[in-house]
mmCIF file of C-alpha atoms and ligand atoms in Angstrom:
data_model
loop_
_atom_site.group_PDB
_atom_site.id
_atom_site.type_symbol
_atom_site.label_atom_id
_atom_site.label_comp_id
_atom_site.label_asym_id
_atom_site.label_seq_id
_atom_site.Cartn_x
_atom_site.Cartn_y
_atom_site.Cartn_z
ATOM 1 C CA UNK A 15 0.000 0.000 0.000
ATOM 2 C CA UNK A 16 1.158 3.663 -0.598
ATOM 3 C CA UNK A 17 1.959 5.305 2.900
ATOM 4 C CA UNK A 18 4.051 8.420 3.896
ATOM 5 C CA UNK A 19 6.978 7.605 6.372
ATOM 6 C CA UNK A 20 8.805 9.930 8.770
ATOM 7 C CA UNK A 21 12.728 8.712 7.759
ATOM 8 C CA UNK A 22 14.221 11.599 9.837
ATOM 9 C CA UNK A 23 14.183 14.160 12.123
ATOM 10 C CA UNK A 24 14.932 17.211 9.670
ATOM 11 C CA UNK A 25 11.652 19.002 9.682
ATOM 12 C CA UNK A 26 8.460 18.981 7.599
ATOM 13 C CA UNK A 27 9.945 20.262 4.314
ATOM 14 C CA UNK A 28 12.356 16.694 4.141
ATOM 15 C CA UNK A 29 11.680 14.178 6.955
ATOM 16 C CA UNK A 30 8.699 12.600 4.752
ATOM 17 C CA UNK A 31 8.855 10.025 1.936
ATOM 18 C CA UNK A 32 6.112 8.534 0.108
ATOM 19 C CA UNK A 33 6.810 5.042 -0.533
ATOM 20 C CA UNK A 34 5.295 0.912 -0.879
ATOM 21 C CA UNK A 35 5.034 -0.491 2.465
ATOM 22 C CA UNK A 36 2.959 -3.611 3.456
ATOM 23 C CA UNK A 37 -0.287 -4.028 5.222
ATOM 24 C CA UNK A 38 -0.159 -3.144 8.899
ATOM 25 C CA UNK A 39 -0.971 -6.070 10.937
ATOM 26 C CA UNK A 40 -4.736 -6.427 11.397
ATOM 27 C CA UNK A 41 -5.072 -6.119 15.438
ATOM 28 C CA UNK A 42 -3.633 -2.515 17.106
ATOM 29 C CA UNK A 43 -1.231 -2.928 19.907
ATOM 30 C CA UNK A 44 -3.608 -1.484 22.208
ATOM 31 C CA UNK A 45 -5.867 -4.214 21.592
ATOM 32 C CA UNK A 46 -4.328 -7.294 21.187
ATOM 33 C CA UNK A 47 -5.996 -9.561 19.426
ATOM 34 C CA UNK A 48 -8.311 -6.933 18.289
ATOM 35 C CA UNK A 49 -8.860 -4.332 15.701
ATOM 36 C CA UNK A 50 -10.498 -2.031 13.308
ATOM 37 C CA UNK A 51 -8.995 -2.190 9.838
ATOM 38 C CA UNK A 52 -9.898 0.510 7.467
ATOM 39 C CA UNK A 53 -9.387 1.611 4.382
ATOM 40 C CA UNK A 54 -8.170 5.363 4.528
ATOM 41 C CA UNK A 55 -9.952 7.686 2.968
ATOM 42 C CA UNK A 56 -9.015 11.132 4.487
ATOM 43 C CA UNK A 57 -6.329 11.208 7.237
ATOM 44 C CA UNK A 58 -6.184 13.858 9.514
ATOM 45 C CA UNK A 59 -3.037 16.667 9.615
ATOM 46 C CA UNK A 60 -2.062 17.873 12.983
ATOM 47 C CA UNK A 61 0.705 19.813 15.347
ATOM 48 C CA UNK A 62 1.912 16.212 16.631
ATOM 49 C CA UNK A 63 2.913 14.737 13.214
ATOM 50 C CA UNK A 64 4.340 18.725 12.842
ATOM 51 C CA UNK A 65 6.452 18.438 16.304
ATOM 52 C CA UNK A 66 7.159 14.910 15.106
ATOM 53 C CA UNK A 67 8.793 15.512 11.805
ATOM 54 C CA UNK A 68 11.807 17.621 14.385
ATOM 55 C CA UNK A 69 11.667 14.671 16.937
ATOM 56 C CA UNK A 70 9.901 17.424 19.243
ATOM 57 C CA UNK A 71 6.762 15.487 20.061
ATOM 58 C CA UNK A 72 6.368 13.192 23.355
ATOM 59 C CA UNK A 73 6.065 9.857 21.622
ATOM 60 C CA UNK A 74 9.084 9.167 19.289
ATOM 61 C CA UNK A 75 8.578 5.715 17.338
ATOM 62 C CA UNK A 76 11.919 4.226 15.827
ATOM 63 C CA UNK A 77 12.425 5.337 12.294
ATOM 64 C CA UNK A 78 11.158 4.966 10.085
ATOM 65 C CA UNK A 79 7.338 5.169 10.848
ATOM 66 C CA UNK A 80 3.996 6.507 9.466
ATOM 67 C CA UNK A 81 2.707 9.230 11.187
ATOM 68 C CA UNK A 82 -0.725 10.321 11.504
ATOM 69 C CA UNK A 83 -2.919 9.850 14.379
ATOM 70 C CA UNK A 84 -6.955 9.518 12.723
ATOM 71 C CA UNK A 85 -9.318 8.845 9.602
ATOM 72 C CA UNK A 86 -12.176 8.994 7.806
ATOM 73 C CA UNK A 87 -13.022 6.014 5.850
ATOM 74 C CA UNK A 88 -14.747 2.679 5.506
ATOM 75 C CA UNK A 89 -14.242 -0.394 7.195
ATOM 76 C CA UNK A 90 -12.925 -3.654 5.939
ATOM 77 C CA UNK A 91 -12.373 -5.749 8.698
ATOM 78 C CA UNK A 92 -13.249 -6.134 12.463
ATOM 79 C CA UNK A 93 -11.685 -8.133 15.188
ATOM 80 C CA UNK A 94 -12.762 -8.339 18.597
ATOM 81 C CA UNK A 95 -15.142 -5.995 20.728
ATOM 82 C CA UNK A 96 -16.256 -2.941 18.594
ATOM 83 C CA UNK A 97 -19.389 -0.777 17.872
ATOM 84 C CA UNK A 98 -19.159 -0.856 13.921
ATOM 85 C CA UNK A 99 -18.843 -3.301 11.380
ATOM 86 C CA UNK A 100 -17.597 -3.820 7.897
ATOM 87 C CA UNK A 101 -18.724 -1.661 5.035
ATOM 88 C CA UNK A 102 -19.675 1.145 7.686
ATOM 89 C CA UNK A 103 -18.183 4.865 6.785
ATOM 90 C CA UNK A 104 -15.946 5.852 10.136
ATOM 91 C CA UNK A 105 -13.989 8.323 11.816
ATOM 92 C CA UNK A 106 -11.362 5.997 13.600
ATOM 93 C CA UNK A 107 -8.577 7.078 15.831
ATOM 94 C CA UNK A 108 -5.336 5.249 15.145
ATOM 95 C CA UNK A 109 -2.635 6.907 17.340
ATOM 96 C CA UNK A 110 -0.134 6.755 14.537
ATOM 97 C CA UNK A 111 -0.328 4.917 10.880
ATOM 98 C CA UNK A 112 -2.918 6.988 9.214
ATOM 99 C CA UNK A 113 -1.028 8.225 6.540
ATOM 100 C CA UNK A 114 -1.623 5.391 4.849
ATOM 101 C CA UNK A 115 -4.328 3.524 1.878
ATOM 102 C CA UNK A 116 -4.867 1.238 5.290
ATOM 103 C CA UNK A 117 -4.756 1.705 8.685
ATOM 104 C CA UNK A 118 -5.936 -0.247 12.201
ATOM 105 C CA UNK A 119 -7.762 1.598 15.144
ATOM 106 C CA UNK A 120 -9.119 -0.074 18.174
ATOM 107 C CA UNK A 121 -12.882 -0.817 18.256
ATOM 108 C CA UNK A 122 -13.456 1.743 21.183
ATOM 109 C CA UNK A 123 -12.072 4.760 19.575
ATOM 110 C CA UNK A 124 -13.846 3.436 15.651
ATOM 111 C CA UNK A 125 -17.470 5.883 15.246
ATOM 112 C CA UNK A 126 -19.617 5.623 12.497
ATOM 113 C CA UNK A 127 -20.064 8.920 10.728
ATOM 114 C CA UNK A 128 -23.382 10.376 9.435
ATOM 115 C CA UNK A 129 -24.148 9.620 6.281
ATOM 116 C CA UNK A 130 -24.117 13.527 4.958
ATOM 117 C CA UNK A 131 -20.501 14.109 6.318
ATOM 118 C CA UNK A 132 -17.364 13.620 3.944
ATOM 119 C CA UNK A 133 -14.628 11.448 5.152
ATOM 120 C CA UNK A 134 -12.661 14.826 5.823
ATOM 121 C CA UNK A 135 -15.019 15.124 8.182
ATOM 122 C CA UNK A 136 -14.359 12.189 10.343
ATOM 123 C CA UNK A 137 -10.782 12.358 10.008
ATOM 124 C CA UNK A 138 -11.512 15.662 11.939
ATOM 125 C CA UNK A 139 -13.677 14.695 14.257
ATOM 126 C CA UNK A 140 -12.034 12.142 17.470
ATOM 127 C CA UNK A 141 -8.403 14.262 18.125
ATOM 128 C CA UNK A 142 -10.675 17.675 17.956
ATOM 129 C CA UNK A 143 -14.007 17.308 19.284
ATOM 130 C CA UNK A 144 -12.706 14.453 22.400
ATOM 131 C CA UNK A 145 -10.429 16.627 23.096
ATOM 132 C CA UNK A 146 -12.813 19.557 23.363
ATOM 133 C CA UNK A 147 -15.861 17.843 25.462
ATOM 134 C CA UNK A 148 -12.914 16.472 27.450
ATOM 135 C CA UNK A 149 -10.926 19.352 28.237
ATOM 136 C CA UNK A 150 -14.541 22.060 28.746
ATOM 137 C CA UNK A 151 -16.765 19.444 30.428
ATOM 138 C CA UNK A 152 -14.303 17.060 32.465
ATOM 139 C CA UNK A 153 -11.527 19.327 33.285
ATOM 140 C CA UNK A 154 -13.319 23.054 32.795
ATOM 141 C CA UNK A 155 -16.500 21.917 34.190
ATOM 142 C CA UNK A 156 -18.095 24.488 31.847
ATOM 143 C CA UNK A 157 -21.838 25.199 32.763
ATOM 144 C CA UNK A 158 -24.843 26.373 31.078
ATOM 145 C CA UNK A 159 -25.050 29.796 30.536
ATOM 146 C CA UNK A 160 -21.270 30.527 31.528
ATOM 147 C CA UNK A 161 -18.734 32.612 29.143
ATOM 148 C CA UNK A 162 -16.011 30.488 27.488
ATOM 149 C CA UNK A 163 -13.026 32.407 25.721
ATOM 150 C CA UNK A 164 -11.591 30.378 23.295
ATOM 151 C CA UNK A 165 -7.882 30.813 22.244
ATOM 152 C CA UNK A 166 -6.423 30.145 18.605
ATOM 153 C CA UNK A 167 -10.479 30.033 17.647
ATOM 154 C CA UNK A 168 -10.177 29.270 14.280
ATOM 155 C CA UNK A 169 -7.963 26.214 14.385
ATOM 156 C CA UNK A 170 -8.897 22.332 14.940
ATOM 157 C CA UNK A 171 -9.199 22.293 18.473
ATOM 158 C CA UNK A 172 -10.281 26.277 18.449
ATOM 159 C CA UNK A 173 -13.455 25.073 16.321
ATOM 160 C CA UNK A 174 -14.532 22.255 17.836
ATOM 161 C CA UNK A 175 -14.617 23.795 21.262
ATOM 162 C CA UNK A 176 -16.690 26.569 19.625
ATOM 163 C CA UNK A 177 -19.347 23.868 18.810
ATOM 164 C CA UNK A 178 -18.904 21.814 22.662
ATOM 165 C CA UNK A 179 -19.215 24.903 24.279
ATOM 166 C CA UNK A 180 -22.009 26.474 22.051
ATOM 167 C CA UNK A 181 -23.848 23.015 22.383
ATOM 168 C CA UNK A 182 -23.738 23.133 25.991
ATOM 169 C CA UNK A 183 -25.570 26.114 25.783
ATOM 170 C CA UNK A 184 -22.114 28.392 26.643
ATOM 171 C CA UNK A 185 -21.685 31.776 25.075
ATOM 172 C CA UNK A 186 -18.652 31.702 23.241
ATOM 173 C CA UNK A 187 -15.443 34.326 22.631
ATOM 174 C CA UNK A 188 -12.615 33.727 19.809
ATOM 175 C CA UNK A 189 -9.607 34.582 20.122
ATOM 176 C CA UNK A 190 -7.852 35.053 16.270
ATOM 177 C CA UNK A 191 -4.884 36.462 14.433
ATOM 178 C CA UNK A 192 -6.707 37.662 11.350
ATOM 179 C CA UNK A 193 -10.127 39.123 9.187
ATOM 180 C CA UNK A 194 -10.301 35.032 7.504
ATOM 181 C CA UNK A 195 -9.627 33.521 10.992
ATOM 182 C CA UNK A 196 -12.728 35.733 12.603
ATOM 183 C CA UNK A 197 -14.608 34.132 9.958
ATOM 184 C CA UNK A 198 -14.135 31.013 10.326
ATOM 185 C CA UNK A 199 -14.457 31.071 14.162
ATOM 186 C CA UNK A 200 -17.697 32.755 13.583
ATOM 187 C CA UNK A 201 -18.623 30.116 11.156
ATOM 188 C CA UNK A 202 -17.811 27.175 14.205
ATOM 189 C CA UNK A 203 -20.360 29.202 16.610
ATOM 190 C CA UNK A 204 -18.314 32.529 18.224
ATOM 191 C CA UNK A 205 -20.473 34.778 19.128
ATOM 192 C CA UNK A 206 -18.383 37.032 19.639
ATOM 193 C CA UNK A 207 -14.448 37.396 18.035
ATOM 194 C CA UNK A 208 -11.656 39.854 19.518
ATOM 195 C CA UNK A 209 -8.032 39.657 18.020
ATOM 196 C CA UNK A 210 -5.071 38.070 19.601
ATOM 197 C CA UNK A 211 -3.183 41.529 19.000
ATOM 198 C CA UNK A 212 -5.353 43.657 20.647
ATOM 199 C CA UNK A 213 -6.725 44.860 23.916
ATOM 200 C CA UNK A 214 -8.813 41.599 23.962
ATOM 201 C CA UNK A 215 -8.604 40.709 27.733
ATOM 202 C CA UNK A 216 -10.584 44.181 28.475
ATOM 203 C CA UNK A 217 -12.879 43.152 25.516
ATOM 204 C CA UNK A 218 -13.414 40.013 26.907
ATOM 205 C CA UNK A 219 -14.486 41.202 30.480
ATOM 206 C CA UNK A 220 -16.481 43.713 28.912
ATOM 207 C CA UNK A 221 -18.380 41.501 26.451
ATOM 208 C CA UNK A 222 -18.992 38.794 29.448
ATOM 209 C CA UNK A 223 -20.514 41.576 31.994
ATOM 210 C CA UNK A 224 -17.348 41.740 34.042
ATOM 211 C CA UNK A 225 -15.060 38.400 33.227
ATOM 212 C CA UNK A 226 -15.452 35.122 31.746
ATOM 213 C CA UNK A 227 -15.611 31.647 33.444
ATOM 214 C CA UNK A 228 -13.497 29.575 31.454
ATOM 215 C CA UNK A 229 -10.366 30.107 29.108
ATOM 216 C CA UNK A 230 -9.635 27.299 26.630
ATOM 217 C CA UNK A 231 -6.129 27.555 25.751
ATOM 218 C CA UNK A 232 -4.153 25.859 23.196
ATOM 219 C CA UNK A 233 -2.107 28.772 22.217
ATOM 220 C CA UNK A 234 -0.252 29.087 25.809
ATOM 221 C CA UNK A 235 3.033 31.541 25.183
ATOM 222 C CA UNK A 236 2.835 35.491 26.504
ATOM 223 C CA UNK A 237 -1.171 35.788 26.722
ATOM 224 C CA UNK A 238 -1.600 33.460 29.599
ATOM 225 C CA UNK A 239 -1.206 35.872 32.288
ATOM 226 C CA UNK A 240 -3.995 38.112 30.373
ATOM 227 C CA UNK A 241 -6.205 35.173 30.760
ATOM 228 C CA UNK A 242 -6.513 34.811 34.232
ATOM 229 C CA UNK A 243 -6.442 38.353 34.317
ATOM 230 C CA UNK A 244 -9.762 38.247 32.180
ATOM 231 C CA UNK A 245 -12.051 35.748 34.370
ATOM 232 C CA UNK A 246 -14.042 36.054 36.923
ATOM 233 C CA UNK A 247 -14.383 35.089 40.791
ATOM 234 C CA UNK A 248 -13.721 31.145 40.248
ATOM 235 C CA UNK A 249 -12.827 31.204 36.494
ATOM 236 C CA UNK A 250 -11.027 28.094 35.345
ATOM 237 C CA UNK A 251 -8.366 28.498 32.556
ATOM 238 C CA UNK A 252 -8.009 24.900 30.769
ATOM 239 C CA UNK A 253 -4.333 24.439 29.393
ATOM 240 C CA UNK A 254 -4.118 22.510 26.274
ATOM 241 C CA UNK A 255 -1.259 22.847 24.233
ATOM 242 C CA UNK A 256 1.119 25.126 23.197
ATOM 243 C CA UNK A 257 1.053 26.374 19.132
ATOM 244 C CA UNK A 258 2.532 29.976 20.235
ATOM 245 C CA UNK A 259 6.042 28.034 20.516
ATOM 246 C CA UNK A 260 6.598 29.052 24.918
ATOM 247 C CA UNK A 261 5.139 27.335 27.706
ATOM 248 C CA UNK A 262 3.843 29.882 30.411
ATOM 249 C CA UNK A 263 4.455 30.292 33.313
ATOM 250 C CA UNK A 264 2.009 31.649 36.393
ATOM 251 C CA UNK A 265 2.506 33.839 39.380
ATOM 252 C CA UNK A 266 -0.137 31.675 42.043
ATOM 253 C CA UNK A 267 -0.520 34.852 44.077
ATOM 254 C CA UNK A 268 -3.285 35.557 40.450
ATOM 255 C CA UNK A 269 -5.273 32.436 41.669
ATOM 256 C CA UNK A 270 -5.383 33.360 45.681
ATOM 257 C CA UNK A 271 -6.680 37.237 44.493
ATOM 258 C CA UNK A 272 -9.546 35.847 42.681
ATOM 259 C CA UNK A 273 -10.144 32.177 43.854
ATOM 260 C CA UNK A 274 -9.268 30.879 40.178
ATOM 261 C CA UNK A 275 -7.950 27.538 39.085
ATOM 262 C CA UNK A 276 -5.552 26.327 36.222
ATOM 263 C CA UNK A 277 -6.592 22.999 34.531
ATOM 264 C CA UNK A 278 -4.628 20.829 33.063
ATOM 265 C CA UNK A 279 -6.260 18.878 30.369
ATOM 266 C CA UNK A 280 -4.252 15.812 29.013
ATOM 267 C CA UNK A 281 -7.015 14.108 26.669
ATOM 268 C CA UNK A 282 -4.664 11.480 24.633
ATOM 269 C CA UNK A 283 -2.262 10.454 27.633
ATOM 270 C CA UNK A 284 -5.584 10.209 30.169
ATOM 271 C CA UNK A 285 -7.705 8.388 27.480
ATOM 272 C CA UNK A 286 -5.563 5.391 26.203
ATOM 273 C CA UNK A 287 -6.640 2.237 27.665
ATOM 274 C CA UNK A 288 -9.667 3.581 29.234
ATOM 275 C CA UNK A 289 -12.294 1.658 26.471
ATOM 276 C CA UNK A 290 -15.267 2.719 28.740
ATOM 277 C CA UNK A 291 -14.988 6.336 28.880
ATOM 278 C CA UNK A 292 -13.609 6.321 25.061
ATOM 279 C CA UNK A 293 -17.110 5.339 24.135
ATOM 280 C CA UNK A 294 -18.772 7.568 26.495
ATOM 281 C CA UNK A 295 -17.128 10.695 24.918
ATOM 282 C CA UNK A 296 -18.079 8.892 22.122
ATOM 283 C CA UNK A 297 -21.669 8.957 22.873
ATOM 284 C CA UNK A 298 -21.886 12.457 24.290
ATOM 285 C CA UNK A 299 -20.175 13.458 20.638
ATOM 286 C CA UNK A 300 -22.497 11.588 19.199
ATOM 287 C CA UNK A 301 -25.687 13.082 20.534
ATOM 288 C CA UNK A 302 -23.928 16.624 20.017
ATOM 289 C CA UNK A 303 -23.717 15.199 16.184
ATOM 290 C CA UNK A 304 -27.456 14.206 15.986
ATOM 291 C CA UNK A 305 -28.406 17.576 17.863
ATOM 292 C CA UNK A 306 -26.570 19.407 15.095
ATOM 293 C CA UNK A 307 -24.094 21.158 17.143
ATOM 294 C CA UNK A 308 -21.043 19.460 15.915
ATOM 295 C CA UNK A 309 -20.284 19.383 12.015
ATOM 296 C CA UNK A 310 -16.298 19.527 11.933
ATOM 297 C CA UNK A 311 -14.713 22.401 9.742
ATOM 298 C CA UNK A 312 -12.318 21.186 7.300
ATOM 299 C CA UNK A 313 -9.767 23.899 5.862
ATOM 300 C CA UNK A 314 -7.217 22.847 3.707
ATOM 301 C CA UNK A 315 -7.064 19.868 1.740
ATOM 302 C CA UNK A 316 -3.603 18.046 0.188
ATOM 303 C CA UNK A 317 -3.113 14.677 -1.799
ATOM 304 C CA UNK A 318 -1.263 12.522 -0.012
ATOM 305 C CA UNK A 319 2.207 13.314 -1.510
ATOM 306 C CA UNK A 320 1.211 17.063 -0.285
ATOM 307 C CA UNK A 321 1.774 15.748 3.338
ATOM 308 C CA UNK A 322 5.032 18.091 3.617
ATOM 309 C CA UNK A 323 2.946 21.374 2.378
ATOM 310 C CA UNK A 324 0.056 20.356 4.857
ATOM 311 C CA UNK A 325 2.514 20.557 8.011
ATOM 312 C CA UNK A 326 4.258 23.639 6.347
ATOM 313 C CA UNK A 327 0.368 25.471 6.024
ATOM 314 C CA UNK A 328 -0.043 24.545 10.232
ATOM 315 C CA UNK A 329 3.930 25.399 10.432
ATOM 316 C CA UNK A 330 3.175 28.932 9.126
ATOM 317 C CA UNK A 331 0.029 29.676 11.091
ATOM 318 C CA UNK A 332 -2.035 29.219 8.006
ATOM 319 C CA UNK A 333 -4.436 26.450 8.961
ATOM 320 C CA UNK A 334 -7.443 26.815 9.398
ATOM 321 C CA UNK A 335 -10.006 24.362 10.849
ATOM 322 C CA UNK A 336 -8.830 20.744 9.990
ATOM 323 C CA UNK A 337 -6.155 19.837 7.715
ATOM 324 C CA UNK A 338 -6.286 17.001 5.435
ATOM 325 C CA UNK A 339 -4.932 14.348 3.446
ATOM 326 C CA UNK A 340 -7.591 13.069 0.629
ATOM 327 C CA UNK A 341 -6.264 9.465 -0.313
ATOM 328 C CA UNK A 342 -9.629 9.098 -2.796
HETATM 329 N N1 NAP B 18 -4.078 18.534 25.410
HETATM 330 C C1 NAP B 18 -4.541 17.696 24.513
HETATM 331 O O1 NAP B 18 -5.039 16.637 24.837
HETATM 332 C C2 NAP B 18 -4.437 18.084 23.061
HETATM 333 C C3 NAP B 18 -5.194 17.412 22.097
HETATM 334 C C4 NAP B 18 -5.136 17.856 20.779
HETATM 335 C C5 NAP B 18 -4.298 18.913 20.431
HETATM 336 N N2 NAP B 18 -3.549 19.500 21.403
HETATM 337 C C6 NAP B 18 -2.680 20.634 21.114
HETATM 338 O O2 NAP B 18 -3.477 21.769 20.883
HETATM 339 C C7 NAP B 18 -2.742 22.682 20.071
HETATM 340 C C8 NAP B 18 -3.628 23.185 18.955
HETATM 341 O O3 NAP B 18 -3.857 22.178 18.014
HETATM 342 P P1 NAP B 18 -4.713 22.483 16.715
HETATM 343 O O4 NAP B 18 -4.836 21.204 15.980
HETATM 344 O O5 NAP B 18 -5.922 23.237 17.068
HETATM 345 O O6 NAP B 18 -3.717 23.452 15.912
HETATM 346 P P2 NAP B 18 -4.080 24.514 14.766
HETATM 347 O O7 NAP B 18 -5.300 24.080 14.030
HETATM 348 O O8 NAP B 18 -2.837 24.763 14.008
HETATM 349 O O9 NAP B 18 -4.494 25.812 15.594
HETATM 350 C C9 NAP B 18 -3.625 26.396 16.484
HETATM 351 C C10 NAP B 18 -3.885 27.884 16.577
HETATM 352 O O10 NAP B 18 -2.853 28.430 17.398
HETATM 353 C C11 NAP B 18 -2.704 29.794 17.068
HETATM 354 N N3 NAP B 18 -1.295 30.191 17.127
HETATM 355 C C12 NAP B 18 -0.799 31.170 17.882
HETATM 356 N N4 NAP B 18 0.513 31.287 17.721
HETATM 357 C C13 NAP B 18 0.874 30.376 16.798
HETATM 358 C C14 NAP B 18 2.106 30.049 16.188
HETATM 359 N N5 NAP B 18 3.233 30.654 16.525
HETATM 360 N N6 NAP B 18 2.103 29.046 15.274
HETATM 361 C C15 NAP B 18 0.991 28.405 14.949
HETATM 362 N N7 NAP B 18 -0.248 28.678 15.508
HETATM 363 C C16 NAP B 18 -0.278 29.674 16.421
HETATM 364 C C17 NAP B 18 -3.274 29.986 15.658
HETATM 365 O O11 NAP B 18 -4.361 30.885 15.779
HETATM 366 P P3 NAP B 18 -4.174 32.455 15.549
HETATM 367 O O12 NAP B 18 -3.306 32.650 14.332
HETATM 368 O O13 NAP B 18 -5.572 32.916 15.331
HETATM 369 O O14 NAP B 18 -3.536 32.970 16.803
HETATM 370 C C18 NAP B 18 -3.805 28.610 15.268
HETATM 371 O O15 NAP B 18 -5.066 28.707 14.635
HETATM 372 C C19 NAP B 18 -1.493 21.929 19.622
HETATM 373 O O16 NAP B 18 -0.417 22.318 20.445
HETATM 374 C C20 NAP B 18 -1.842 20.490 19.870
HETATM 375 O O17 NAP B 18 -0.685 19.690 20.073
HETATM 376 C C21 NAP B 18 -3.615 19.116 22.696
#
């Protein structure tokens, strides 16, 4: 099968090569004995594989490997325990493999998609939206009727919290670079949109009535301090990851003053090996899916032998939504 491999640690623009590679086996290690094979359709483009390319990522496989965490496609074989079946159109996530004409997923983390969604669409849909209903709901503990300000708004984690928090009846803030970013964070469910290079912490506490509840952040860098500087009594600010290149650091004597908490929110090293609450995520994304709340946002879309200009478009800030690979 045709597959893109990471053969070094040189960057985005000439770690990858696009090559014949067999089958993968048909269980995933995390399941022994058990598996979801399927045949790739759209694979998902994120920081990881990005950070991965420089050997900058937590998980470093021996070289050389196929990257790619998640799909979209249809399934061609099941083994063992799992809630679809062959012939059903998927989003499946893989942990690493999916840039690939095949890859294997476990059953717990294999959904069926809805029958009016591409296969983009469920290549962007576990990473992004689990993620998001993990890190808002289980570590924010965001409310009804609270104010969410959402940091790098427009990308894949930036939309999908959009749609969680708008879907659990949240009103929503963006935080974006740019005129096409405010767009598209409008288009995920902001209702409102201030820019990362303004005065946006006073805009914030102005537009929530005096502070917001929770901060979503997977920008981190120099605006973290303006965050907790822009909630309220008992605001929660939910750390995620780190696109603006520095990890923050905060002065506690901010959470004594106004009672507020930092969150961690670890989805993918929490989540492995926990089947049960991989399928209830699964079903809480699920009902947000037949509600209509969540319809992921797909941006830009490569071939697979434009896997090296897809990490250079998230490399330069240019992504928007989900990036991905289209395999046909
Ligand atoms: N904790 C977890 O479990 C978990 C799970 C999934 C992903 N993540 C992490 O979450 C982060 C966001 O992922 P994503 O897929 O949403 O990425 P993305 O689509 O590329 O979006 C990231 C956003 O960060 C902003 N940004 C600010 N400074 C940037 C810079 N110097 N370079 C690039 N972007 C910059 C950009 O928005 P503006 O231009 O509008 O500022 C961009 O839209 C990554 O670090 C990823 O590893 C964490």
């Amino acid at each position: 099968m045709r597959a893109v491999q990471i053969t070094e640690l040189s960057g985005p623009a000439t770690a990858l090569k696009i090559d014949d590679v067999p089958e993968p086996p048909r269980e995933h290690p995390m399941t022994p004995g058990g598996g979801v094979v399927v045949e790739v359709k759209s694979a998902g483009v994120s920081f990881p594989e990005l950070l991965q390319t420089r050997g900058e990522y937590q998980m470093k496989p021996d070289l050389p490997f196929i990257p790619g965490s998640e799909v979209g496609g249809i399934v061609r074989e099941v083994r063992g325990e799992a809630q679809v079946k062959e012939g059903d159109r998927v989003a499946a996530f893989c942990m690493l493999g999916a840039w690939a004409q095949q890859a294997v997923a476990p059953g717990y983390f294999t959904f069926k998609i809805p029958d009016d969604w591409d296969y983009a669409q469920g290549a962007a849909l576990v990473l992004n939206y689990h993620t998001a209903y993990f890190a808002l709901i289980a570590r924010g503990r965001l409310a009804e009727g609270e104010t969410v300000v959402v940091h790098g708004a427009a990308g894949g984690v930036g939309t999908a919290t959009l749609q969680v928090a708008k879907a659990w009846g949240a009103r929503t803030i963006g935080v974006v670079s740019s005129d096409a970013k405010e767009q598209v964070a409008r288009a995920a469910g902001a209702d409102e949109v201030v820019r990362s290079d303004g005065p946006w912490k006073d805009e914030a506490k102005e537009l929530s009535g005096g502070g917001v509840d929770v901060v979503l952040d997977p920008v981190g860098g120099d605006r973290f301090t303006d965050s907790l500087r822009s909630m309220r009594e008992g605001g929660r600010a939910v750390v995620v990851g780190f696109t603006g290149g520095s990890i923050p650091e905060v002065k506690v004597n901010r959470l004594l003053l106004n009672n507020l908490e930092v969150v961690g929110a670890g989805w993918g090293a929490y989540v492995m090996g926990k089947p049960e609450l991989n399928r209830e995520i699964g079903r809480e994304i699920g009902r947000l899916i037949d509600e209509g709340h969540v319809r992921p946002i797909v941006g830009a879309r490569f071939p697979l032998d434009g896997a090296a200009d897809a990490l250079e478009l998230i490399d330069e800030r240019g992504a928007t939504g989900k990036v991905v690979l289209e395999l046909g």
